[in-house]
Short mmCIF file of the C-alpha atoms (twelve columns), coordinates in Angstrom:
data_MODEL
# 
_entry.id   MODEL 
# 
loop_
_atom_site.group_PDB 
_atom_site.id 
_atom_site.type_symbol 
_atom_site.label_atom_id 
_atom_site.label_alt_id 
_atom_site.label_comp_id 
_atom_site.label_asym_id 
_atom_site.label_seq_id 
_atom_site.Cartn_x 
_atom_site.Cartn_y 
_atom_site.Cartn_z 
_atom_site.pdbx_PDB_model_num 
ATOM 1   C CA . MET A 1   93.741  110.726 92.716  1 
ATOM 2   C CA . LYS A 2   90.858  110.408 95.186  1 
ATOM 3   C CA . ASP A 3   91.642  109.890 98.908  1 
ATOM 4   C CA . ALA A 4   88.512  107.712 99.627  1 
ATOM 5   C CA . LEU A 5   88.828  104.021 99.108  1 
ATOM 6   C CA . TYR A 6   86.107  101.972 97.539  1 
ATOM 7   C CA . GLY A 7   86.643  99.395  100.275 1 
ATOM 8   C CA . ASP A 8   89.549  97.821  102.299 1 
ATOM 9   C CA . LEU A 9   91.963  96.518  99.753  1 
ATOM 10  C CA . SER A 10  92.633  92.748  99.523  1 
ATOM 11  C CA . VAL A 11  94.678  90.936  96.925  1 
ATOM 12  C CA . ILE A 12  94.522  87.176  96.271  1 
ATOM 13  C CA . GLY A 13  97.218  85.429  94.224  1 
ATOM 14  C CA . MET A 14  95.965  82.098  92.932  1 
ATOM 15  C CA . SER A 15  98.229  79.033  92.804  1 
ATOM 16  C CA . GLY A 16  101.459 79.832  90.871  1 
ATOM 17  C CA . SER A 17  100.908 83.520  91.169  1 
ATOM 18  C CA . GLU A 18  102.538 83.967  94.551  1 
ATOM 19  C CA . GLN A 19  105.814 85.517  93.547  1 
ATOM 20  C CA . PHE A 20  104.070 88.002  91.223  1 
ATOM 21  C CA . THR A 21  101.547 89.059  93.771  1 
ATOM 22  C CA . LEU A 22  104.248 89.374  96.394  1 
ATOM 23  C CA . GLN A 23  105.933 92.030  94.297  1 
ATOM 24  C CA . VAL A 24  102.595 93.804  93.689  1 
ATOM 25  C CA . ASP A 25  102.052 93.657  97.371  1 
ATOM 26  C CA . SER A 26  105.502 95.267  97.977  1 
ATOM 27  C CA . TYR A 27  104.669 98.202  95.776  1 
ATOM 28  C CA . LEU A 28  101.245 98.692  97.447  1 
ATOM 29  C CA . LYS A 29  102.838 98.698  100.859 1 
ATOM 30  C CA . GLU A 30  105.547 101.269 99.679  1 
ATOM 31  C CA . TRP A 31  102.876 103.548 98.455  1 
ATOM 32  C CA . ARG A 32  100.444 103.195 101.287 1 
ATOM 33  C CA . ARG A 33  102.253 101.896 104.356 1 
ATOM 34  C CA . HIS A 34  105.549 103.533 104.524 1 
ATOM 35  C CA . GLY A 35  106.557 101.443 107.485 1 
ATOM 36  C CA . GLY A 36  106.129 98.403  105.349 1 
ATOM 37  C CA . GLU A 37  104.179 96.577  107.982 1 
ATOM 38  C CA . GLY A 38  101.154 94.356  107.163 1 
ATOM 39  C CA . SER A 39  100.175 93.044  103.847 1 
ATOM 40  C CA . PHE A 40  97.286  93.352  101.338 1 
ATOM 41  C CA . LEU A 41  97.574  89.741  100.458 1 
ATOM 42  C CA . VAL A 42  94.911  87.351  101.619 1 
ATOM 43  C CA . ASN A 43  95.630  83.891  102.882 1 
ATOM 44  C CA . VAL A 44  93.631  81.456  100.716 1 
ATOM 45  C CA . GLU A 45  94.190  77.900  99.920  1 
ATOM 46  C CA . CYS A 46  92.665  75.194  97.611  1 
ATOM 47  C CA . PRO A 47  93.433  71.728  99.170  1 
ATOM 48  C CA . ARG A 48  92.786  68.584  97.153  1 
ATOM 49  C CA . PHE A 49  91.257  65.307  98.066  1 
ATOM 50  C CA . GLY A 50  92.906  61.963  96.733  1 
ATOM 51  C CA . THR A 51  90.312  61.883  93.977  1 
ATOM 52  C CA . GLY A 52  91.492  65.243  92.628  1 
ATOM 53  C CA . GLU A 53  88.403  67.085  94.015  1 
ATOM 54  C CA . ALA A 54  89.081  70.410  95.768  1 
ATOM 55  C CA . LYS A 55  87.587  73.204  97.794  1 
ATOM 56  C CA . ALA A 56  88.669  76.679  98.555  1 
ATOM 57  C CA . LEU A 57  89.357  77.960  102.117 1 
ATOM 58  C CA . LEU A 58  89.409  81.632  103.189 1 
ATOM 59  C CA . HIS A 59  91.365  82.240  106.488 1 
ATOM 60  C CA . GLU A 60  90.087  85.769  107.067 1 
ATOM 61  C CA . SER A 61  86.913  87.814  106.467 1 
ATOM 62  C CA . LEU A 62  86.525  89.786  103.372 1 
ATOM 63  C CA . ARG A 63  83.283  91.461  104.288 1 
ATOM 64  C CA . GLY A 64  83.025  94.861  102.657 1 
ATOM 65  C CA . HIS A 65  86.507  94.515  101.011 1 
ATOM 66  C CA . ASP A 66  87.479  95.524  97.498  1 
ATOM 67  C CA . VAL A 67  89.128  92.248  96.377  1 
ATOM 68  C CA . TYR A 68  91.439  91.727  93.394  1 
ATOM 69  C CA . ILE A 69  92.129  88.039  92.390  1 
ATOM 70  C CA . TYR A 70  95.161  87.421  90.223  1 
ATOM 71  C CA . CYS A 71  94.961  84.141  88.167  1 
ATOM 72  C CA . ASP A 72  97.315  82.580  85.641  1 
ATOM 73  C CA . PRO A 73  95.461  79.751  84.118  1 
ATOM 74  C CA . PHE A 74  98.549  78.612  82.195  1 
ATOM 75  C CA . ASN A 75  100.849 77.960  85.012  1 
ATOM 76  C CA . TYR A 76  101.517 74.265  84.477  1 
ATOM 77  C CA . SER A 77  104.298 74.124  87.164  1 
ATOM 78  C CA . VAL A 78  101.733 73.793  89.895  1 
ATOM 79  C CA . THR A 79  100.897 70.114  90.598  1 
ATOM 80  C CA . TYR A 80  98.536  68.176  92.935  1 
ATOM 81  C CA . LYS A 81  98.196  64.500  93.882  1 
ATOM 82  C CA . MET A 82  95.440  62.528  92.421  1 
ATOM 83  C CA . TYR A 83  95.192  58.774  92.971  1 
ATOM 84  C CA . GLY A 84  98.813  58.763  93.987  1 
ATOM 85  C CA . GLN A 85  100.042 60.513  90.918  1 
ATOM 86  C CA . GLN A 86  101.474 64.163  90.720  1 
ATOM 87  C CA . VAL A 87  99.225  65.893  88.148  1 
ATOM 88  C CA . PRO A 88  100.063 69.296  86.549  1 
ATOM 89  C CA . MET A 89  97.243  71.825  86.821  1 
ATOM 90  C CA . SER A 90  95.572  72.510  83.517  1 
ATOM 91  C CA . PRO A 91  93.829  75.792  82.521  1 
ATOM 92  C CA . ASP A 92  90.513  74.066  83.457  1 
ATOM 93  C CA . ASP A 93  91.916  73.241  86.903  1 
ATOM 94  C CA . HIS A 94  93.059  76.898  87.506  1 
ATOM 95  C CA . PHE A 95  89.665  78.228  86.383  1 
ATOM 96  C CA . ALA A 96  87.892  75.793  88.601  1 
ATOM 97  C CA . ASP A 97  89.994  77.039  91.581  1 
ATOM 98  C CA . LEU A 98  89.258  80.630  90.793  1 
ATOM 99  C CA . LYS A 99  85.523  79.870  90.946  1 
ATOM 100 C CA . ARG A 100 85.930  78.111  94.208  1 
ATOM 101 C CA . VAL A 101 87.591  81.187  95.742  1 
ATOM 102 C CA . ILE A 102 84.837  83.453  94.389  1 
ATOM 103 C CA . ALA A 103 82.392  80.983  95.942  1 
ATOM 104 C CA . ALA A 104 84.181  81.064  99.252  1 
ATOM 105 C CA . ILE A 105 83.966  84.817  99.391  1 
ATOM 106 C CA . ALA A 106 80.166  84.125  99.187  1 
ATOM 107 C CA . GLY A 107 79.126  87.638  98.116  1 
ATOM 108 C CA . LYS A 108 80.343  89.212  101.289 1 
ATOM 109 C CA . ALA A 109 83.054  91.391  99.506  1 
ATOM 110 C CA . ARG A 110 81.897  94.934  98.368  1 
ATOM 111 C CA . ARG A 111 83.492  94.157  94.963  1 
ATOM 112 C CA . VAL A 112 85.362  91.352  93.322  1 
ATOM 113 C CA . SER A 113 87.649  91.989  90.359  1 
ATOM 114 C CA . VAL A 114 89.499  89.345  88.465  1 
ATOM 115 C CA . ILE A 115 92.903  89.969  86.935  1 
ATOM 116 C CA . MET A 116 93.502  87.236  84.235  1 
ATOM 117 C CA . PRO A 117 96.451  88.355  82.104  1 
ATOM 118 C CA . MET A 118 95.884  85.735  79.449  1 
ATOM 119 C CA . LEU A 119 92.256  84.935  79.118  1 
ATOM 120 C CA . TYR A 120 91.277  81.247  79.842  1 
ATOM 121 C CA . GLU A 121 90.210  79.817  76.463  1 
ATOM 122 C CA . GLY A 122 90.965  83.270  74.902  1 
ATOM 123 C CA . ARG A 123 91.796  81.660  71.501  1 
ATOM 124 C CA . GLN A 124 88.363  79.927  71.510  1 
ATOM 125 C CA . HIS A 125 86.548  83.277  71.079  1 
ATOM 126 C CA . LYS A 126 84.597  82.822  67.855  1 
ATOM 127 C CA . ARG A 127 82.669  80.058  66.150  1 
ATOM 128 C CA . SER A 128 83.559  78.886  62.599  1 
ATOM 129 C CA . ARG A 129 81.731  75.623  62.636  1 
ATOM 130 C CA . ARG A 130 79.798  73.573  65.254  1 
ATOM 131 C CA . GLU A 131 81.915  74.145  68.222  1 
ATOM 132 C CA . SER A 132 81.853  75.711  71.700  1 
ATOM 133 C CA . LEU A 133 82.467  79.266  72.511  1 
ATOM 134 C CA . ASP A 134 84.525  78.649  75.726  1 
ATOM 135 C CA . CYS A 135 85.883  82.262  76.457  1 
ATOM 136 C CA . ALA A 136 82.458  83.747  76.161  1 
ATOM 137 C CA . LEU A 137 80.963  81.135  78.524  1 
ATOM 138 C CA . MET A 138 83.797  81.832  81.004  1 
ATOM 139 C CA . LEU A 139 83.235  85.557  81.101  1 
ATOM 140 C CA . GLN A 140 79.469  84.977  81.515  1 
ATOM 141 C CA . GLU A 141 80.120  82.555  84.362  1 
ATOM 142 C CA . LEU A 142 82.301  85.015  86.224  1 
ATOM 143 C CA . GLU A 143 79.733  87.739  85.767  1 
ATOM 144 C CA . SER A 144 76.981  85.396  87.169  1 
ATOM 145 C CA . MET A 145 79.047  84.731  90.170  1 
ATOM 146 C CA . GLY A 146 79.285  88.488  91.000  1 
ATOM 147 C CA . VAL A 147 82.575  89.532  89.528  1 
ATOM 148 C CA . LYS A 148 82.303  93.306  88.542  1 
ATOM 149 C CA . ASN A 149 85.588  93.821  86.739  1 
ATOM 150 C CA . ILE A 150 87.713  91.676  84.528  1 
ATOM 151 C CA . ILE A 151 91.207  92.902  83.671  1 
ATOM 152 C CA . THR A 152 93.215  91.200  80.993  1 
ATOM 153 C CA . PHE A 153 96.265  91.983  78.885  1 
ATOM 154 C CA . ASP A 154 96.481  91.962  75.087  1 
ATOM 155 C CA . ALA A 155 93.484  89.874  74.585  1 
ATOM 156 C CA . HIS A 156 93.601  87.637  71.506  1 
ATOM 157 C CA . ASP A 157 90.394  89.204  70.323  1 
ATOM 158 C CA . PRO A 158 88.959  91.863  72.756  1 
ATOM 159 C CA . ARG A 159 85.557  91.664  70.997  1 
ATOM 160 C CA . VAL A 160 84.939  88.655  73.223  1 
ATOM 161 C CA . GLN A 161 83.910  91.191  75.849  1 
ATOM 162 C CA . ASN A 162 80.590  91.589  74.007  1 
ATOM 163 C CA . ALA A 163 79.587  88.395  75.775  1 
ATOM 164 C CA . VAL A 164 79.302  90.397  78.998  1 
ATOM 165 C CA . PRO A 165 78.262  93.937  77.986  1 
ATOM 166 C CA . LEU A 166 77.288  94.946  81.488  1 
ATOM 167 C CA . CYS A 167 80.446  93.829  83.226  1 
ATOM 168 C CA . GLY A 168 83.639  95.935  83.492  1 
ATOM 169 C CA . PHE A 169 86.240  94.613  80.987  1 
ATOM 170 C CA . ASP A 170 89.679  96.189  80.418  1 
ATOM 171 C CA . ASP A 171 92.128  95.059  77.815  1 
ATOM 172 C CA . VAL A 172 95.580  96.350  78.780  1 
ATOM 173 C CA . ARG A 173 98.355  96.495  76.179  1 
ATOM 174 C CA . PRO A 174 101.956 96.772  77.712  1 
ATOM 175 C CA . THR A 175 103.220 98.788  74.809  1 
ATOM 176 C CA . TYR A 176 105.192 101.259 76.980  1 
ATOM 177 C CA . GLN A 177 106.809 98.628  79.131  1 
ATOM 178 C CA . PHE A 178 108.097 96.791  76.046  1 
ATOM 179 C CA . ILE A 179 109.463 99.903  74.378  1 
ATOM 180 C CA . LYS A 180 111.116 100.871 77.681  1 
ATOM 181 C CA . ALA A 181 112.789 97.474  78.109  1 
ATOM 182 C CA . LEU A 182 114.076 97.666  74.500  1 
ATOM 183 C CA . VAL A 183 115.697 101.041 74.607  1 
ATOM 184 C CA . ARG A 184 117.192 100.316 78.007  1 
ATOM 185 C CA . ARG A 185 118.711 97.106  76.706  1 
ATOM 186 C CA . TYR A 186 119.781 98.703  73.348  1 
ATOM 187 C CA . PRO A 187 120.518 102.339 73.882  1 
ATOM 188 C CA . ASP A 188 122.031 102.509 70.401  1 
ATOM 189 C CA . LEU A 189 118.728 101.690 68.822  1 
ATOM 190 C CA . SER A 190 117.671 104.287 66.205  1 
ATOM 191 C CA . ILE A 191 113.927 104.889 66.485  1 
ATOM 192 C CA . ASP A 192 113.478 106.200 62.969  1 
ATOM 193 C CA . LYS A 193 111.612 104.847 59.943  1 
ATOM 194 C CA . ASP A 194 114.816 104.657 57.921  1 
ATOM 195 C CA . ASP A 195 116.447 102.374 60.533  1 
ATOM 196 C CA . LEU A 196 113.642 100.345 62.188  1 
ATOM 197 C CA . MET A 197 110.420 98.617  61.168  1 
ATOM 198 C CA . ILE A 198 107.600 96.966  62.926  1 
ATOM 199 C CA . ILE A 199 106.681 93.483  61.506  1 
ATOM 200 C CA . SER A 200 103.230 91.906  61.897  1 
ATOM 201 C CA . PRO A 201 103.669 88.108  61.724  1 
ATOM 202 C CA . ASP A 202 100.039 87.591  60.526  1 
ATOM 203 C CA . GLU A 203 96.766  89.588  59.841  1 
ATOM 204 C CA . GLY A 204 95.570  89.134  63.433  1 
ATOM 205 C CA . ALA A 205 98.459  91.064  64.893  1 
ATOM 206 C CA . MET A 206 97.953  94.124  62.639  1 
ATOM 207 C CA . GLY A 207 95.911  96.051  65.144  1 
ATOM 208 C CA . ARG A 208 98.704  96.033  67.893  1 
ATOM 209 C CA . CYS A 209 101.401 96.587  65.226  1 
ATOM 210 C CA . MET A 210 99.575  99.690  64.010  1 
ATOM 211 C CA . TYR A 211 99.521  101.174 67.381  1 
ATOM 212 C CA . TYR A 212 103.317 100.588 67.918  1 
ATOM 213 C CA . SER A 213 103.859 102.084 64.368  1 
ATOM 214 C CA . SER A 214 101.748 105.122 65.195  1 
ATOM 215 C CA . VAL A 215 103.260 106.013 68.507  1 
ATOM 216 C CA . MET A 216 106.843 105.209 67.354  1 
ATOM 217 C CA . GLY A 217 106.531 106.898 64.004  1 
ATOM 218 C CA . ILE A 218 107.891 104.019 61.983  1 
ATOM 219 C CA . ASP A 219 106.550 101.777 59.128  1 
ATOM 220 C CA . ILE A 220 105.007 98.318  59.268  1 
ATOM 221 C CA . GLY A 221 105.657 95.286  57.193  1 
ATOM 222 C CA . MET A 222 103.233 92.350  57.285  1 
ATOM 223 C CA . PHE A 223 103.314 88.613  56.754  1 
ATOM 224 C CA . TYR A 224 100.111 86.684  55.902  1 
ATOM 225 C CA . LYS A 225 99.697  83.103  56.584  1 
ATOM 226 C CA . ARG A 226 98.857  80.761  53.682  1 
ATOM 227 C CA . ARG A 227 97.031  77.908  55.300  1 
ATOM 228 C CA . ASN A 228 95.953  74.417  54.047  1 
ATOM 229 C CA . TYR A 229 92.224  74.457  54.899  1 
ATOM 230 C CA . ALA A 230 91.857  70.909  53.597  1 
ATOM 231 C CA . LYS A 231 93.787  69.609  56.726  1 
ATOM 232 C CA . VAL A 232 93.404  69.864  60.378  1 
ATOM 233 C CA . VAL A 233 96.624  69.206  62.591  1 
ATOM 234 C CA . ASN A 234 96.538  69.736  66.312  1 
ATOM 235 C CA . GLY A 235 93.181  71.379  66.010  1 
ATOM 236 C CA . LYS A 236 94.228  74.004  63.441  1 
ATOM 237 C CA . ASN A 237 94.747  74.239  59.785  1 
ATOM 238 C CA . PRO A 238 98.600  73.951  59.061  1 
ATOM 239 C CA . ILE A 239 100.543 76.928  57.704  1 
ATOM 240 C CA . GLU A 240 102.065 76.213  54.310  1 
ATOM 241 C CA . ALA A 241 104.001 79.585  53.795  1 
ATOM 242 C CA . HIS A 242 104.402 83.048  55.234  1 
ATOM 243 C CA . GLU A 243 104.239 85.788  52.467  1 
ATOM 244 C CA . TYR A 244 105.639 89.233  53.108  1 
ATOM 245 C CA . LEU A 245 104.102 92.632  52.308  1 
ATOM 246 C CA . GLY A 246 106.011 95.840  52.960  1 
ATOM 247 C CA . ARG A 247 109.046 97.941  52.325  1 
ATOM 248 C CA . ASP A 248 112.557 96.899  51.803  1 
ATOM 249 C CA . LEU A 249 114.095 95.625  55.040  1 
ATOM 250 C CA . HIS A 250 117.810 95.638  54.004  1 
ATOM 251 C CA . GLY A 251 119.990 97.316  56.738  1 
ATOM 252 C CA . LYS A 252 117.137 97.971  59.188  1 
ATOM 253 C CA . ASP A 253 116.496 96.719  62.573  1 
ATOM 254 C CA . ALA A 254 112.966 94.978  62.940  1 
ATOM 255 C CA . ILE A 255 110.603 94.194  65.839  1 
ATOM 256 C CA . ILE A 256 108.234 91.298  65.376  1 
ATOM 257 C CA . ILE A 257 105.117 92.007  67.636  1 
ATOM 258 C CA . ASP A 258 102.467 89.393  68.603  1 
ATOM 259 C CA . ASP A 259 100.235 88.592  71.629  1 
ATOM 260 C CA . MET A 260 101.812 85.201  72.431  1 
ATOM 261 C CA . ILE A 261 104.602 82.742  71.554  1 
ATOM 262 C CA . SER A 262 103.002 79.282  71.648  1 
ATOM 263 C CA . SER A 263 105.272 76.674  69.850  1 
ATOM 264 C CA . GLY A 264 107.438 79.383  68.292  1 
ATOM 265 C CA . GLU A 265 107.398 77.871  64.712  1 
ATOM 266 C CA . SER A 266 105.756 80.931  63.127  1 
ATOM 267 C CA . LEU A 267 108.038 83.423  64.920  1 
ATOM 268 C CA . ILE A 268 111.129 81.568  63.849  1 
ATOM 269 C CA . ASP A 269 109.925 81.267  60.287  1 
ATOM 270 C CA . VAL A 270 109.090 84.969  60.049  1 
ATOM 271 C CA . ALA A 271 112.440 85.917  61.689  1 
ATOM 272 C CA . LEU A 272 114.270 83.755  59.139  1 
ATOM 273 C CA . GLN A 273 112.521 85.374  56.269  1 
ATOM 274 C CA . ILE A 274 113.257 88.860  57.647  1 
ATOM 275 C CA . LYS A 275 116.932 88.007  58.039  1 
ATOM 276 C CA . GLU A 276 117.079 86.626  54.452  1 
ATOM 277 C CA . LYS A 277 115.605 90.016  53.363  1 
ATOM 278 C CA . GLY A 278 118.672 91.770  54.857  1 
ATOM 279 C CA . ALA A 279 117.420 92.916  58.323  1 
ATOM 280 C CA . LYS A 280 120.120 93.595  60.830  1 
ATOM 281 C CA . ARG A 281 118.856 92.911  64.366  1 
ATOM 282 C CA . ILE A 282 115.568 91.186  64.946  1 
ATOM 283 C CA . PHE A 283 113.678 91.601  68.137  1 
ATOM 284 C CA . ALA A 284 110.422 89.867  69.058  1 
ATOM 285 C CA . PHE A 285 107.797 91.294  71.554  1 
ATOM 286 C CA . ALA A 286 105.238 88.839  72.849  1 
ATOM 287 C CA . THR A 287 103.039 89.561  75.844  1 
ATOM 288 C CA . PHE A 288 102.812 85.899  76.696  1 
ATOM 289 C CA . GLY A 289 105.802 83.542  76.231  1 
ATOM 290 C CA . LEU A 290 104.370 79.982  76.552  1 
ATOM 291 C CA . PHE A 291 106.983 78.146  74.666  1 
ATOM 292 C CA . THR A 292 104.819 74.936  74.499  1 
ATOM 293 C CA . ASP A 293 107.455 72.870  72.543  1 
ATOM 294 C CA . GLY A 294 110.411 73.631  74.593  1 
ATOM 295 C CA . LEU A 295 113.394 76.028  74.131  1 
ATOM 296 C CA . GLU A 296 115.654 74.018  71.830  1 
ATOM 297 C CA . LYS A 297 114.464 75.463  68.521  1 
ATOM 298 C CA . PHE A 298 114.954 78.929  69.868  1 
ATOM 299 C CA . ASP A 299 118.414 78.119  71.083  1 
ATOM 300 C CA . LYS A 300 119.357 76.878  67.748  1 
ATOM 301 C CA . ALA A 301 117.783 79.944  65.924  1 
ATOM 302 C CA . TYR A 302 119.616 82.312  68.229  1 
ATOM 303 C CA . LYS A 303 122.923 80.472  67.678  1 
ATOM 304 C CA . ASP A 304 122.369 80.678  63.913  1 
ATOM 305 C CA . GLY A 305 121.852 84.507  64.193  1 
ATOM 306 C CA . ILE A 306 118.194 84.383  63.207  1 
ATOM 307 C CA . PHE A 307 117.066 86.712  65.981  1 
ATOM 308 C CA . THR A 308 118.678 88.936  68.544  1 
ATOM 309 C CA . ARG A 309 116.392 88.979  71.636  1 
ATOM 310 C CA . ILE A 310 112.856 87.918  72.630  1 
ATOM 311 C CA . PHE A 311 110.939 90.030  75.135  1 
ATOM 312 C CA . THR A 312 107.937 88.626  77.078  1 
ATOM 313 C CA . THR A 313 106.368 89.710  80.272  1 
ATOM 314 C CA . ASN A 314 106.236 88.020  83.617  1 
ATOM 315 C CA . LEU A 315 102.440 87.960  83.545  1 
ATOM 316 C CA . VAL A 316 102.380 84.211  83.055  1 
ATOM 317 C CA . HIS A 317 104.580 81.343  84.202  1 
ATOM 318 C CA . ARG A 318 108.256 81.348  83.007  1 
ATOM 319 C CA . THR A 319 110.461 78.393  83.611  1 
ATOM 320 C CA . PRO A 320 113.928 78.768  85.258  1 
ATOM 321 C CA . GLU A 321 115.335 77.416  81.998  1 
ATOM 322 C CA . LEU A 322 113.722 80.305  79.992  1 
ATOM 323 C CA . LEU A 323 115.048 82.896  82.474  1 
ATOM 324 C CA . SER A 324 118.546 81.569  82.134  1 
ATOM 325 C CA . ARG A 325 118.531 81.962  78.400  1 
ATOM 326 C CA . GLU A 326 120.911 84.718  76.947  1 
ATOM 327 C CA . TRP A 327 118.311 85.581  74.222  1 
ATOM 328 C CA . TYR A 328 115.522 86.081  76.647  1 
ATOM 329 C CA . VAL A 329 114.518 89.449  78.189  1 
ATOM 330 C CA . GLU A 330 111.686 89.646  80.880  1 
ATOM 331 C CA . VAL A 331 109.500 92.690  81.071  1 
ATOM 332 C CA . ASN A 332 108.394 93.054  84.590  1 
ATOM 333 C CA . MET A 333 104.723 94.133  84.843  1 
ATOM 334 C CA . CYS A 334 104.252 94.022  88.733  1 
ATOM 335 C CA . LYS A 335 104.472 97.764  89.129  1 
ATOM 336 C CA . TYR A 336 102.051 98.376  86.419  1 
ATOM 337 C CA . VAL A 337 99.561  95.885  87.870  1 
ATOM 338 C CA . ALA A 338 99.982  97.453  91.325  1 
ATOM 339 C CA . TYR A 339 99.188  100.837 89.705  1 
ATOM 340 C CA . ILE A 340 95.909  99.479  88.214  1 
ATOM 341 C CA . ILE A 341 94.903  97.952  91.614  1 
ATOM 342 C CA . ASP A 342 95.678  101.111 93.561  1 
ATOM 343 C CA . THR A 343 93.870  103.333 91.069  1 
ATOM 344 C CA . LEU A 344 90.706  101.205 90.986  1 
ATOM 345 C CA . ASN A 345 90.670  100.841 94.676  1 
ATOM 346 C CA . HIS A 346 90.658  104.593 95.085  1 
ATOM 347 C CA . ASP A 347 87.610  104.473 92.632  1 
ATOM 348 C CA . ASP A 348 89.465  106.570 90.040  1 
ATOM 349 C CA . THR A 349 89.734  106.156 86.289  1 
ATOM 350 C CA . ILE A 350 92.477  104.091 84.721  1 
ATOM 351 C CA . SER A 351 92.210  105.749 81.432  1 
ATOM 352 C CA . THR A 352 95.623  107.310 81.676  1 
ATOM 353 C CA . LEU A 353 97.121  103.924 82.492  1 
ATOM 354 C CA . LEU A 354 95.508  102.324 79.510  1 
ATOM 355 C CA . ASP A 355 96.546  104.998 77.060  1 
ATOM 356 C CA . PRO A 356 100.422 105.554 77.528  1 
ATOM 357 C CA . VAL A 357 100.994 107.602 74.348  1 
ATOM 358 C CA . LYS A 358 102.329 110.586 76.322  1 
ATOM 359 C CA . ARG A 359 104.651 108.417 78.319  1 
ATOM 360 C CA . ILE A 360 105.910 106.586 75.222  1 
ATOM 361 C CA . HIS A 361 106.611 110.014 73.448  1 
ATOM 362 C CA . ASN A 362 108.480 111.344 76.603  1 
ATOM 363 C CA . LEU A 363 110.423 108.096 76.634  1 
ATOM 364 C CA . LEU A 364 111.376 108.246 73.100  1 
ATOM 365 C CA . ASP A 365 112.303 111.969 73.235  1 
ATOM 366 C CA . LYS A 366 114.580 111.138 76.197  1 
ATOM 367 C CA . HIS A 367 116.058 108.191 74.225  1 
ATOM 368 C CA . ARG A 368 116.855 110.399 71.167  1 
ATOM 369 C CA . LYS A 369 118.352 113.157 73.316  1 
ATOM 370 C CA . GLU A 370 120.670 110.767 75.041  1 
ATOM 371 C CA . GLN A 371 121.665 109.303 71.718  1 
ATOM 372 C CA . GLY A 372 122.370 112.810 70.448  1 
ATOM 373 C CA . GLY A 373 124.521 113.635 73.472  1 
ATOM 374 C CA . GLN A 374 126.539 110.372 73.120  1 
ATOM 375 C CA . MET A 375 127.113 111.132 69.397  1 
ATOM 376 C CA . LYS A 376 128.263 114.557 70.352  1 
ATOM 377 C CA . MET A 377 130.684 113.183 72.942  1 
ATOM 378 C CA . ASN A 378 132.091 110.673 70.485  1 
ATOM 379 C CA . PHE A 379 132.596 113.417 67.909  1 
ATOM 380 C CA . ASP A 380 134.333 115.712 70.389  1 
ATOM 381 C CA . THR A 381 136.593 112.909 71.518  1 
ATOM 382 C CA . LYS A 382 137.530 112.191 67.866  1 
ATOM 383 C CA . LYS A 383 138.355 115.825 67.286  1 
ATOM 384 C CA . LYS A 384 140.911 115.753 70.234  1 
# 
C-alpha cells in the first residue's frame, strides 16, 4: 500500500449512521493512530426549522481533505419536529440532507466520496412505462455537485451506473463476509454440492447466486415469479406463484440469496416450498434487511421450522427488536468499510477488496480442514 495520502482523511456519518461510523473510525484509529487519540469523524449537523426546512452546518474546515460521507437513506428511526409533530425521516429527507452537507463543504475538499450502501431509489432504475428514472437522476445530481466516487453494496441493478459514466462507481458484494458468518455459526455445515445448494428466489438474483455457486463449488436452484400483469398492487404486479427449477433438494441444506428483504413474503414462500421439497436447514442471505411489514410473520415461520437463520448486514438500520430475535444473525461490515476508506485514502486500488475469491477459498479450505480434524477426533474417541 502506498504511504502518501490523497488528502487528510475525514469521515462524515449522516443522521442515523453514527454508531456505524464510530466503529469505522475505531478501526482507522487503530491502524493509523496507535495511541487511539483524535478522530477522523467530522462534526456535522442538519438542524430543522419548525416548518421542516433544514440546513447543514460544518463545525470545522475541510479544505484539501479527502472526505467520505456515509449515508443510509432508509433509516426511518431518525425523526424531526415539523409543525409540532415528530416526523420520521424518509429516504427523500436523507438524500436532501446529504446534498446539504455536500453544499456546505462548498467545493473546498480535495475529493468527496459518498458511501451509500443501499442506493436511494435503487429499485427505480429502469423505465417500463411513462415513469421517472429516480436513481439515475440521483447519481447525476451527486456528480454535478462534485462527488468523485460513489460506493454502494449489492446494487439492485449495477447498470444504473451508466447514468454517470465519468464518475467513480463501485458496487461491492459482501460475499466473503456472509460465508464467514455462516461457517462460524454452523461449523458442521458441509460445503459440498451433495449436501448444500444455493437458491435464487427469482430471475433477478441469479447473477449474485451464480457467483456464490462458482466460488463455493455447489449447484444452484432457481425460482421464477409468475406475476399477474393485469393488476398493480402497492406499485407492483402481484406474484401469483413461485415455480422451482433445479435439482432435488431432499436432505440438503439450502441458502436463499437476495439483495434485500422488504416485506419478506417472497422469502417465506420460497423457504416454505424448499422445506416441502425436503430441504433440511434453510438459511437466507440478504444484504439489506428492511422488514417493512414487521417481524411477526418471520417469528411464525421460524417457530414453524420453515427457516433456520436469516443473515443481513449492519449497513442499514436494524431495530432493537430485530437484533433480539433468535433467528437473526448480523453480519458486521464496519471493518470492511474501514478497509475501503483506508485504501482509497492512500490512493491505492480496491480491486483485491472487491474480488474476494482467494479469501473465500482460503476460508473454505480452513473450514473443511477443521471439519476433517473434528471427524477424526470423534472417530478416535469412538475407537477408545
